[in-house]
Amino acid sequence: MSASSFRLLVKNATQVVLVCRNGEKYLTRDGMQTLAVVENGSVLIGHDGLIKAVGPADIIESQFKGAKFDNVLDASGMCVIPGLVDAHTHPVWAGDRVHEFAMKVLLSFYSICFNYCILYYMNISLSLCVREVSILTSKHLNTNNEALSLCSVVCVQLAGATYMEVHEAGGGIHFTVSHTRSATEQQLLDGLQSRLERMMRAGTTLVECKSGYGLELDTELKMLRVINSARNSLPIGISATYCGAHAVPKGKTMEEATQDIMAVQLPKIKMQIASGELQVDNIDVFCEKGVFDLNSTHCILKAGKDMGLNINFHGDELHPMNSAHLGAELGALAISHLEEVTDDGIAAMARAKTSAVLLPTTAYILRLSPPRARDMLDAGVIVALGSDFNPNAYCCSMPMVMHLACVLMKMSMPEALAASTINAAYALNRSHTHGSLEIGKQGDLVIINAPRWEHLVYQFGGHQELIRYVIIKGEVVYENAKVLNL
């Protein structure tokens, strides 16, 4: 290709939100409030998928007069932002948990489940209750035992149970593990591809994807292979995370699970990375009371780091575990959740430049106190956002995550966008290639049908009518002709 031939020209946008203009790896404090924006701008992307020019439309037109373009998009009246980055997802699984959502919101269901269990222990016929539970959960229950197992979890919630108590009663992660273990690799890939397509349609162009619903070697490897297959078959960028320490498997103690990860799972993953069979970028542990304690978390994360994996783990979500201190000590790239982080933990993360991946969807769905985003921002922590997409928090939309971050965590709209672009890319060690519209970076763009970019955050649930194009490496991967005017 000649120097005057390019893949894509996006011209005449009302606003082009660069986010950064000076090669910043991340933004903090005031930098998140004053995003770089070009009014009436254009973006030029080369055949290598990288941005070749970005700036005022008249200057770009003059500078590249006579150049040839494979594709030209007139963005008059529209806005261009960087492709969104989702820094925390669990998208590989089988068996949805819609029945658990029903358990959380239907008081009549609580009553039925309570009565069901009473009837069971009184040895009374259960056919009526099985039918009613099936109807309320939209889940076909074949046996009394299936219904009893489901209702036992509900009765735990009715008694004021926490997320972890539901988990220990056999719901939550363990439910998904059972279904994921029995699913074929193709079934998991089909599900993952569909979910990633939905994320792309919502503007996500780079996503972190975790394993973690196997909890033993074969299924964890199966999940990582599925993530690799998606990386090779879809345009969306993927950062793969091994999360074998997502929960303690049934029948094992925490110590036994830790030993299995250290002696069996990590060595095998290391071999497959070295042979080129797998590409894994990060390591994750759920550091939480009743799951993996601080010592086990330290051992697993350190072993992963020694293999060359970035540390990116769950910490201080339900209890203050000193995860933030541990992450800072180990040089973690990112810690997620942090609903229960301490002031000292916040300070430690700021000093270590460990990013905080905040997940407002989780706090919303579990009715937790939201993470202390304002305290972290004021302390200079690198704050990123993620959807926490998983069977418990079924949200594919980073625009909705940004809206929740503004409402629940008191972030400004510019802060939310920075946290969903450059800072989320930093959390995945990709801010040198993603997260802003600067020369030399990957040409990932979202074009929205609005005169101001803030509409993508402001219009809660309205992204499907706003997003006109999603572009990855200068190629249109999603085109929506059904956008609606404001």
Coordinates of C-alpha atoms in Angstrom, one line a residue:
M1 CA 0.0 0.0 0.0
S2 CA 1.2 3.5 -0.8
A3 CA 1.6 6.1 1.9
S4 CA -1.4 7.9 0.5
S5 CA -3.8 5.0 0.9
F6 CA -5.7 4.4 4.1
R7 CA -8.3 2.1 5.5
L8 CA -10.8 4.5 7.0
L9 CA -11.5 8.2 7.2
V10 CA -14.1 9.4 9.8
K11 CA -14.7 13.0 9.0
N12 CA -16.6 16.1 10.3
A13 CA -17.6 14.7 13.7
T14 CA -19.1 17.3 16.0
Q15 CA -16.8 16.1 18.7
V16 CA -13.8 13.7 18.7
V17 CA -13.1 12.7 22.3
L18 CA -9.4 11.8 22.3
V19 CA -9.4 11.3 26.2
C20 CA -5.6 11.8 26.2
R21 CA -3.4 13.8 23.8
N22 CA 0.1 13.4 25.3
G23 CA 0.6 9.7 25.5
E24 CA -0.5 9.4 29.1
K25 CA -0.7 5.8 30.4
Y26 CA -3.5 6.7 32.8
L27 CA -5.4 9.6 34.2
T28 CA -6.0 10.6 37.8
R29 CA -7.6 13.5 39.7
D30 CA -8.0 16.6 37.5
G31 CA -6.8 14.8 34.4
M32 CA -10.0 12.7 34.5
Q33 CA -12.1 15.9 34.6
T34 CA -10.5 17.6 31.6
L35 CA -10.6 15.1 28.8
A36 CA -9.0 16.1 25.4
V37 CA -11.7 16.9 22.9
V38 CA -11.5 18.1 19.3
E39 CA -14.5 20.0 18.1
N40 CA -15.4 19.4 14.4
G41 CA -12.8 16.7 14.0
S42 CA -11.7 13.8 11.8
V43 CA -9.8 10.5 12.4
L44 CA -7.6 8.7 9.9
I45 CA -6.8 5.0 10.2
G46 CA -4.2 3.1 8.2
H47 CA -4.2 -0.4 6.7
D48 CA -2.2 -1.6 9.7
G49 CA -5.2 -0.7 11.9
L50 CA -3.5 2.2 13.6
I51 CA -4.4 5.8 13.9
K52 CA -2.4 8.0 11.5
A53 CA -4.0 11.3 12.1
V54 CA -6.6 12.9 14.4
G55 CA -7.5 16.6 14.7
P56 CA -9.6 19.4 13.3
A57 CA -11.5 18.3 10.1
D58 CA -10.2 21.1 7.9
I59 CA -6.6 20.4 8.8
I60 CA -7.0 16.7 8.2
E61 CA -8.7 17.4 4.8
S62 CA -6.0 19.7 3.7
Q63 CA -3.1 17.5 4.9
F64 CA -4.5 14.4 3.2
K65 CA -5.9 15.9 0.0
G66 CA -5.7 13.4 -2.8
A67 CA -5.3 10.4 -0.5
K68 CA -7.4 7.3 -1.2
F69 CA -9.6 5.7 1.5
D70 CA -11.1 2.2 1.5
N71 CA -14.0 3.6 3.5
V72 CA -15.2 7.1 4.4
L73 CA -17.8 7.8 7.1
D74 CA -19.3 11.2 7.4
A75 CA -19.9 11.8 11.1
S76 CA -21.6 15.2 10.8
G77 CA -23.8 15.8 13.8
M78 CA -22.2 12.8 15.6
C79 CA -19.5 12.2 18.2
V80 CA -16.5 9.9 18.2
I81 CA -15.1 8.3 21.3
P82 CA -12.4 5.7 21.8
G83 CA -13.6 2.1 21.9
L84 CA -14.7 1.2 25.4
V85 CA -12.7 -1.2 27.5
D86 CA -14.3 -3.6 29.9
A87 CA -11.8 -4.4 32.6
H88 CA -13.5 -7.3 34.4
T89 CA -15.8 -10.0 33.0
H90 CA -16.6 -13.7 33.6
P91 CA -18.1 -14.5 30.2
V92 CA -17.4 -18.2 29.8
W93 CA -20.0 -20.4 31.4
A94 CA -23.0 -22.7 30.9
G95 CA -26.2 -22.6 32.8
D96 CA -27.7 -19.2 33.5
R97 CA -28.8 -18.1 37.0
V98 CA -32.1 -16.4 36.2
H99 CA -33.7 -18.5 38.9
E100 CA -31.4 -16.9 41.5
F101 CA -32.5 -13.5 40.3
A102 CA -36.1 -14.5 40.8
M103 CA -35.2 -15.7 44.3
K104 CA -33.9 -12.2 45.1
V105 CA -36.9 -10.3 43.9
L106 CA -40.1 -12.4 44.4
L107 CA -41.5 -12.3 47.9
S108 CA -44.2 -14.7 46.9
F109 CA -41.5 -17.0 45.8
Y110 CA -39.9 -16.8 49.2
S111 CA -43.2 -17.8 50.8
I112 CA -43.6 -20.8 48.4
C113 CA -40.0 -21.9 49.1
F114 CA -40.4 -21.7 52.8
N115 CA -43.6 -23.7 52.7
Y116 CA -42.0 -26.1 50.3
C117 CA -39.2 -26.9 52.7
I118 CA -41.7 -27.2 55.6
L119 CA -43.8 -29.7 53.6
Y120 CA -40.7 -31.6 52.7
Y121 CA -39.7 -32.1 56.3
M122 CA -43.3 -33.1 57.2
N123 CA -43.2 -35.7 54.4
I124 CA -46.2 -34.2 52.6
S125 CA -46.7 -34.5 48.8
L126 CA -44.6 -31.8 47.0
S127 CA -46.0 -31.9 43.4
L128 CA -47.9 -28.6 43.7
C129 CA -44.9 -26.8 45.1
V130 CA -42.5 -28.2 42.5
R131 CA -44.9 -26.9 39.8
E132 CA -45.2 -23.5 41.4
V133 CA -41.5 -23.1 41.9
S134 CA -40.9 -24.1 38.3
I135 CA -43.3 -21.5 37.1
L136 CA -41.9 -18.7 39.2
T137 CA -38.3 -19.4 38.2
S138 CA -39.0 -20.3 34.6
K139 CA -36.9 -23.4 35.4
H140 CA -38.1 -26.9 34.7
L141 CA -37.5 -29.0 37.9
N142 CA -37.5 -32.7 37.2
T143 CA -37.4 -34.0 40.8
N144 CA -38.3 -33.0 44.3
N145 CA -34.6 -33.0 45.2
E146 CA -33.9 -30.3 42.5
A147 CA -36.7 -28.1 43.9
L148 CA -35.6 -28.7 47.5
S149 CA -32.0 -27.7 46.6
L150 CA -33.2 -24.5 44.9
C151 CA -35.6 -23.6 47.7
S152 CA -33.0 -24.3 50.4
V153 CA -30.9 -21.5 48.9
V154 CA -33.9 -19.2 48.8
C155 CA -34.8 -19.9 52.5
V156 CA -31.2 -18.9 53.4
Q157 CA -31.8 -15.6 51.6
L158 CA -35.2 -15.2 53.3
A159 CA -33.4 -15.4 56.6
G160 CA -31.3 -12.4 55.7
A161 CA -28.4 -14.3 54.1
T162 CA -25.4 -12.8 52.4
Y163 CA -23.9 -13.5 49.0
M164 CA -21.4 -15.9 50.7
E165 CA -24.1 -17.7 52.6
V166 CA -26.0 -18.4 49.4
H167 CA -22.7 -19.5 47.9
E168 CA -22.1 -21.9 50.8
A169 CA -25.6 -23.3 50.4
G170 CA -24.8 -24.5 46.9
G171 CA -26.0 -21.6 44.8
G172 CA -23.9 -19.0 43.0
I173 CA -20.6 -20.0 41.6
H174 CA -21.0 -23.7 42.5
F175 CA -24.2 -23.9 40.4
T176 CA -22.4 -22.4 37.4
V177 CA -19.3 -24.7 38.0
S178 CA -21.5 -27.8 37.7
H179 CA -23.0 -26.7 34.4
T180 CA -19.7 -25.5 33.0
R181 CA -17.9 -28.7 33.8
S182 CA -20.5 -30.7 31.9
A183 CA -20.6 -28.4 28.8
T184 CA -18.7 -29.1 25.7
E185 CA -16.0 -26.8 24.4
Q186 CA -18.1 -25.9 21.4
Q187 CA -21.1 -25.1 23.6
L188 CA -19.0 -22.8 25.7
L189 CA -17.5 -21.1 22.7
D190 CA -20.9 -20.5 21.1
G191 CA -22.1 -18.8 24.3
L192 CA -18.9 -16.7 24.6
Q193 CA -19.1 -15.5 21.0
S194 CA -22.7 -14.4 21.5
R195 CA -21.9 -12.5 24.6
L196 CA -18.8 -10.8 23.1
E197 CA -20.9 -9.8 20.1
R198 CA -23.4 -8.2 22.4
M199 CA -20.6 -6.3 24.2
M200 CA -19.2 -5.0 20.8
R201 CA -22.7 -3.7 19.9
A202 CA -22.6 -1.8 23.2
G203 CA -19.3 -0.2 22.2
T204 CA -16.7 -2.5 23.9
T205 CA -13.7 -3.1 21.8
L206 CA -11.3 -4.6 24.4
V207 CA -12.5 -6.9 27.2
E208 CA -10.9 -8.9 30.0
C209 CA -12.2 -12.5 30.0
K210 CA -11.7 -14.8 33.0
S211 CA -11.8 -18.5 33.5
G212 CA -12.9 -19.6 37.0
Y213 CA -16.0 -21.9 36.6
G214 CA -14.0 -25.0 36.5
L215 CA -12.0 -25.0 39.7
E216 CA -10.1 -28.1 38.5
L217 CA -7.4 -28.5 35.8
D218 CA -9.4 -29.9 32.8
T219 CA -12.3 -27.4 32.9
E220 CA -10.0 -24.4 33.6
L221 CA -7.9 -25.4 30.5
K222 CA -11.1 -25.9 28.5
M223 CA -12.2 -22.4 29.4
L224 CA -8.9 -20.9 28.5
R225 CA -8.9 -22.7 25.2
V226 CA -12.4 -21.2 24.5
I227 CA -11.1 -17.7 25.3
N228 CA -8.2 -18.3 22.9
S229 CA -10.6 -19.5 20.2
A230 CA -12.7 -16.4 20.6
R231 CA -9.6 -14.2 20.4
N232 CA -8.8 -15.8 17.1
S233 CA -12.3 -15.7 15.6
L234 CA -13.7 -12.3 16.7
P235 CA -12.4 -8.8 16.1
I236 CA -12.8 -7.7 19.7
G237 CA -9.6 -7.5 21.7
I238 CA -9.3 -9.9 24.6
S239 CA -7.1 -10.0 27.7
A240 CA -7.3 -13.6 29.1
T241 CA -7.2 -14.2 32.9
Y242 CA -6.7 -17.5 34.7
C243 CA -9.0 -17.5 37.7
G244 CA -8.8 -21.0 39.0
A245 CA -9.0 -19.6 42.5
H246 CA -12.5 -18.2 42.0
A247 CA -13.9 -20.5 44.8
V248 CA -12.9 -23.5 46.8
P249 CA -14.2 -26.6 45.0
K250 CA -16.8 -28.8 46.8
G251 CA -15.0 -31.5 48.7
K252 CA -11.8 -29.6 49.2
T253 CA -10.4 -27.3 51.9
M254 CA -8.9 -24.0 51.0
E255 CA -5.4 -25.4 51.7
E256 CA -6.1 -28.4 49.4
A257 CA -7.4 -26.1 46.7
T258 CA -4.4 -23.8 47.0
Q259 CA -2.1 -26.8 46.7
D260 CA -3.9 -28.1 43.6
I261 CA -3.5 -24.7 41.9
M262 CA 0.1 -24.4 42.8
A263 CA 1.2 -28.0 42.1
V264 CA -1.1 -29.0 39.3
Q265 CA -2.9 -26.2 37.5
L266 CA -0.3 -23.5 37.3
P267 CA 2.6 -25.8 36.1
K268 CA 0.3 -27.2 33.3
I269 CA -0.8 -23.7 32.2
K270 CA 2.9 -22.6 32.2
M271 CA 3.8 -25.5 29.9
Q272 CA 0.9 -24.7 27.5
I273 CA 1.8 -21.0 27.4
A274 CA 5.4 -21.9 26.7
S275 CA 4.4 -24.2 23.9
G276 CA 2.1 -21.6 22.3
E277 CA -1.1 -23.7 23.0
L278 CA -2.5 -21.0 25.3
Q279 CA -2.1 -17.2 25.6
V280 CA -2.8 -16.1 29.2
D281 CA -2.2 -12.5 30.3
N282 CA -3.4 -12.2 33.9
I283 CA -3.9 -14.2 37.2
D284 CA -6.8 -13.7 39.5
V285 CA -7.8 -14.9 43.0
F286 CA -11.0 -14.3 44.9
C287 CA -9.4 -13.1 48.2
E288 CA -12.4 -13.2 50.6
K289 CA -13.4 -14.6 53.9
G290 CA -14.6 -18.2 53.4
V291 CA -12.8 -18.4 50.0
F292 CA -9.1 -17.8 49.8
D293 CA -7.4 -16.0 52.7
L294 CA -4.5 -13.5 52.4
N295 CA -1.8 -16.1 52.7
S296 CA -3.2 -18.4 50.0
T297 CA -3.9 -15.4 47.8
H298 CA -0.3 -14.2 48.2
C299 CA 1.1 -17.7 47.2
I300 CA -1.0 -18.0 44.1
L301 CA -0.6 -14.5 42.9
K302 CA 3.2 -14.6 43.4
A303 CA 3.4 -17.9 41.5
G304 CA 1.5 -16.4 38.6
K305 CA 3.7 -13.3 38.6
D306 CA 6.8 -15.5 38.5
M307 CA 5.3 -17.0 35.3
G308 CA 5.0 -13.6 33.8
L309 CA 1.3 -13.0 34.4
N310 CA -0.1 -9.7 35.4
I311 CA -1.7 -9.6 38.8
N312 CA -5.4 -8.6 38.5
F313 CA -7.5 -10.0 41.4
H314 CA -10.7 -9.7 43.4
G315 CA -10.2 -8.0 46.8
D316 CA -11.9 -6.4 49.7
E317 CA -15.3 -7.0 48.3
L318 CA -17.4 -8.3 51.2
H319 CA -14.9 -8.0 54.1
P320 CA -11.8 -5.8 54.6
M321 CA -9.1 -8.4 53.9
N322 CA -6.1 -6.1 53.4
S323 CA -6.2 -7.1 49.8
A324 CA -5.2 -3.6 48.7
H325 CA -2.1 -3.7 50.8
L326 CA -1.2 -7.2 49.4
G327 CA -1.8 -6.0 45.8
A328 CA 0.4 -3.0 46.3
E329 CA 3.1 -5.1 47.9
L330 CA 3.1 -7.5 44.9
G331 CA 3.0 -4.8 42.3
A332 CA -0.5 -5.8 41.1
L333 CA -1.7 -4.1 38.0
A334 CA -5.3 -4.1 39.2
I335 CA -7.6 -5.0 42.1
S336 CA -11.3 -5.3 41.5
H337 CA -14.4 -4.7 43.7
L338 CA -12.9 -2.9 46.8
E339 CA -16.3 -2.2 48.4
E340 CA -14.6 -2.7 51.8
V341 CA -11.2 -1.2 51.2
T342 CA -9.6 0.8 54.0
D343 CA -8.2 4.3 53.9
D344 CA -4.7 2.8 54.3
G345 CA -5.4 0.4 51.5
I346 CA -6.5 3.3 49.2
A347 CA -3.2 5.1 50.0
A348 CA -1.2 2.0 49.3
M349 CA -2.8 1.5 45.9
A350 CA -2.2 5.2 45.0
R351 CA 1.5 4.9 45.8
A352 CA 1.9 1.6 44.0
K353 CA 0.0 2.8 40.9
T354 CA -2.3 -0.3 41.3
S355 CA -5.5 0.5 39.5
A356 CA -8.9 0.0 41.2
V357 CA -11.4 -1.7 38.9
L358 CA -14.8 -0.7 40.3
L359 CA -17.9 -2.7 39.4
P360 CA -21.1 -0.7 40.1
T361 CA -23.2 -3.5 38.7
T362 CA -22.2 -5.8 41.5
A363 CA -23.1 -3.3 44.3
Y364 CA -26.4 -2.7 42.5
I365 CA -27.4 -6.3 42.1
L366 CA -26.2 -7.5 45.6
R367 CA -27.4 -4.3 47.3
L368 CA -24.0 -3.6 48.7
S369 CA -22.6 -0.3 49.6
P370 CA -20.9 1.0 46.5
P371 CA -17.1 1.3 46.3
R372 CA -15.7 4.6 47.6
A373 CA -14.9 5.9 44.2
R374 CA -14.6 9.6 45.3
D375 CA -12.2 8.7 48.1
M376 CA -10.0 6.8 45.7
L377 CA -10.2 9.5 43.0
D378 CA -9.3 12.2 45.6
A379 CA -6.3 10.0 46.8
G380 CA -4.9 9.7 43.3
V381 CA -5.8 6.1 42.7
I382 CA -6.1 5.1 39.0
V383 CA -9.8 4.3 38.8
A384 CA -11.1 2.0 36.1
L385 CA -14.5 0.4 35.5
G386 CA -15.8 -3.0 34.5
S387 CA -19.1 -4.7 33.9
D388 CA -18.4 -7.8 36.1
F389 CA -20.5 -9.6 33.4
N390 CA -21.3 -13.0 34.9
P391 CA -24.3 -15.2 35.5
N392 CA -25.1 -13.2 38.6
A393 CA -24.6 -9.7 37.0
Y394 CA -25.8 -10.1 33.5
C395 CA -24.7 -6.7 32.0
C396 CA -22.9 -6.4 28.7
S397 CA -23.1 -2.7 28.5
M398 CA -20.3 -0.3 29.5
P399 CA -22.5 2.7 28.8
M400 CA -24.9 1.4 31.5
V401 CA -21.9 0.8 33.8
M402 CA -20.8 4.4 33.3
H403 CA -24.3 5.6 34.2
L404 CA -24.4 3.5 37.4
A405 CA -20.9 4.8 38.3
C406 CA -22.2 8.4 38.1
V407 CA -25.3 7.7 40.0
L408 CA -24.2 5.2 42.6
M409 CA -20.5 6.2 43.1
K410 CA -20.8 9.9 42.4
M411 CA -18.3 9.9 39.5
S412 CA -18.6 12.7 36.9
M413 CA -19.3 11.7 33.3
P414 CA -15.7 12.6 32.2
E415 CA -14.3 10.5 35.0
A416 CA -16.6 7.6 34.0
L417 CA -15.4 7.8 30.4
A418 CA -11.7 8.0 31.4
A419 CA -12.3 5.0 33.7
S420 CA -13.9 3.0 30.8
T421 CA -11.1 3.8 28.3
I422 CA -7.6 4.8 29.2
N423 CA -7.7 3.6 32.8
A424 CA -9.4 0.3 32.0
A425 CA -6.8 -0.2 29.3
Y426 CA -4.1 0.5 31.9
A427 CA -5.6 -2.2 34.2
L428 CA -5.1 -4.7 31.4
N429 CA -1.6 -3.5 30.5
R430 CA -2.9 -2.1 27.2
S431 CA -2.9 1.6 27.6
H432 CA 0.0 2.0 25.2
T433 CA -2.2 0.6 22.4
H434 CA -5.8 1.2 23.6
G435 CA -7.9 3.7 25.5
S436 CA -7.4 7.0 23.7
L437 CA -7.5 8.4 20.1
E438 CA -3.8 9.2 19.5
I439 CA -1.5 8.7 16.6
G440 CA 0.0 5.2 16.7
K441 CA -2.7 3.7 18.8
Q442 CA -5.1 1.0 17.6
G443 CA -8.0 2.5 15.5
D444 CA -10.9 1.5 17.8
L445 CA -13.8 3.9 17.8
V446 CA -17.4 4.3 18.7
I447 CA -19.5 6.7 16.7
I448 CA -22.7 7.9 18.5
N449 CA -25.6 9.7 17.0
A450 CA -25.6 12.7 19.3
P451 CA -24.2 16.2 19.4
R452 CA -22.4 15.6 22.7
W453 CA -20.6 12.5 23.8
E454 CA -22.2 12.6 27.2
H455 CA -25.5 11.3 25.8
L456 CA -23.9 7.8 25.9
V457 CA -23.8 8.0 29.7
Y458 CA -26.9 10.2 30.2
Q459 CA -29.3 8.0 28.3
F460 CA -29.6 5.0 30.7
G461 CA -30.2 1.9 28.6
G462 CA -30.3 4.0 25.4
H463 CA -27.1 2.9 23.8
Q464 CA -28.8 0.7 21.2
E465 CA -30.4 3.8 19.7
L466 CA -27.3 5.9 20.0
I467 CA -24.4 3.8 18.7
R468 CA -24.1 4.2 14.9
Y469 CA -20.8 2.4 14.3
V470 CA -18.3 0.4 16.3
I471 CA -14.9 0.2 14.7
I472 CA -11.9 -2.0 15.5
K473 CA -8.6 -1.5 13.8
G474 CA -10.3 0.7 11.2
E475 CA -12.9 -1.9 10.3
V476 CA -16.6 -1.4 10.9
V477 CA -17.6 -4.4 13.1
Y478 CA -21.1 -3.1 13.9
E479 CA -23.2 -0.8 11.9
N480 CA -26.6 0.3 13.2
A481 CA -28.9 1.9 10.7
K482 CA -31.7 2.1 13.2
V483 CA -30.3 4.9 15.4
L484 CA -32.9 7.4 16.5
N485 CA -32.7 11.1 16.7
L486 CA -32.8 12.7 20.2

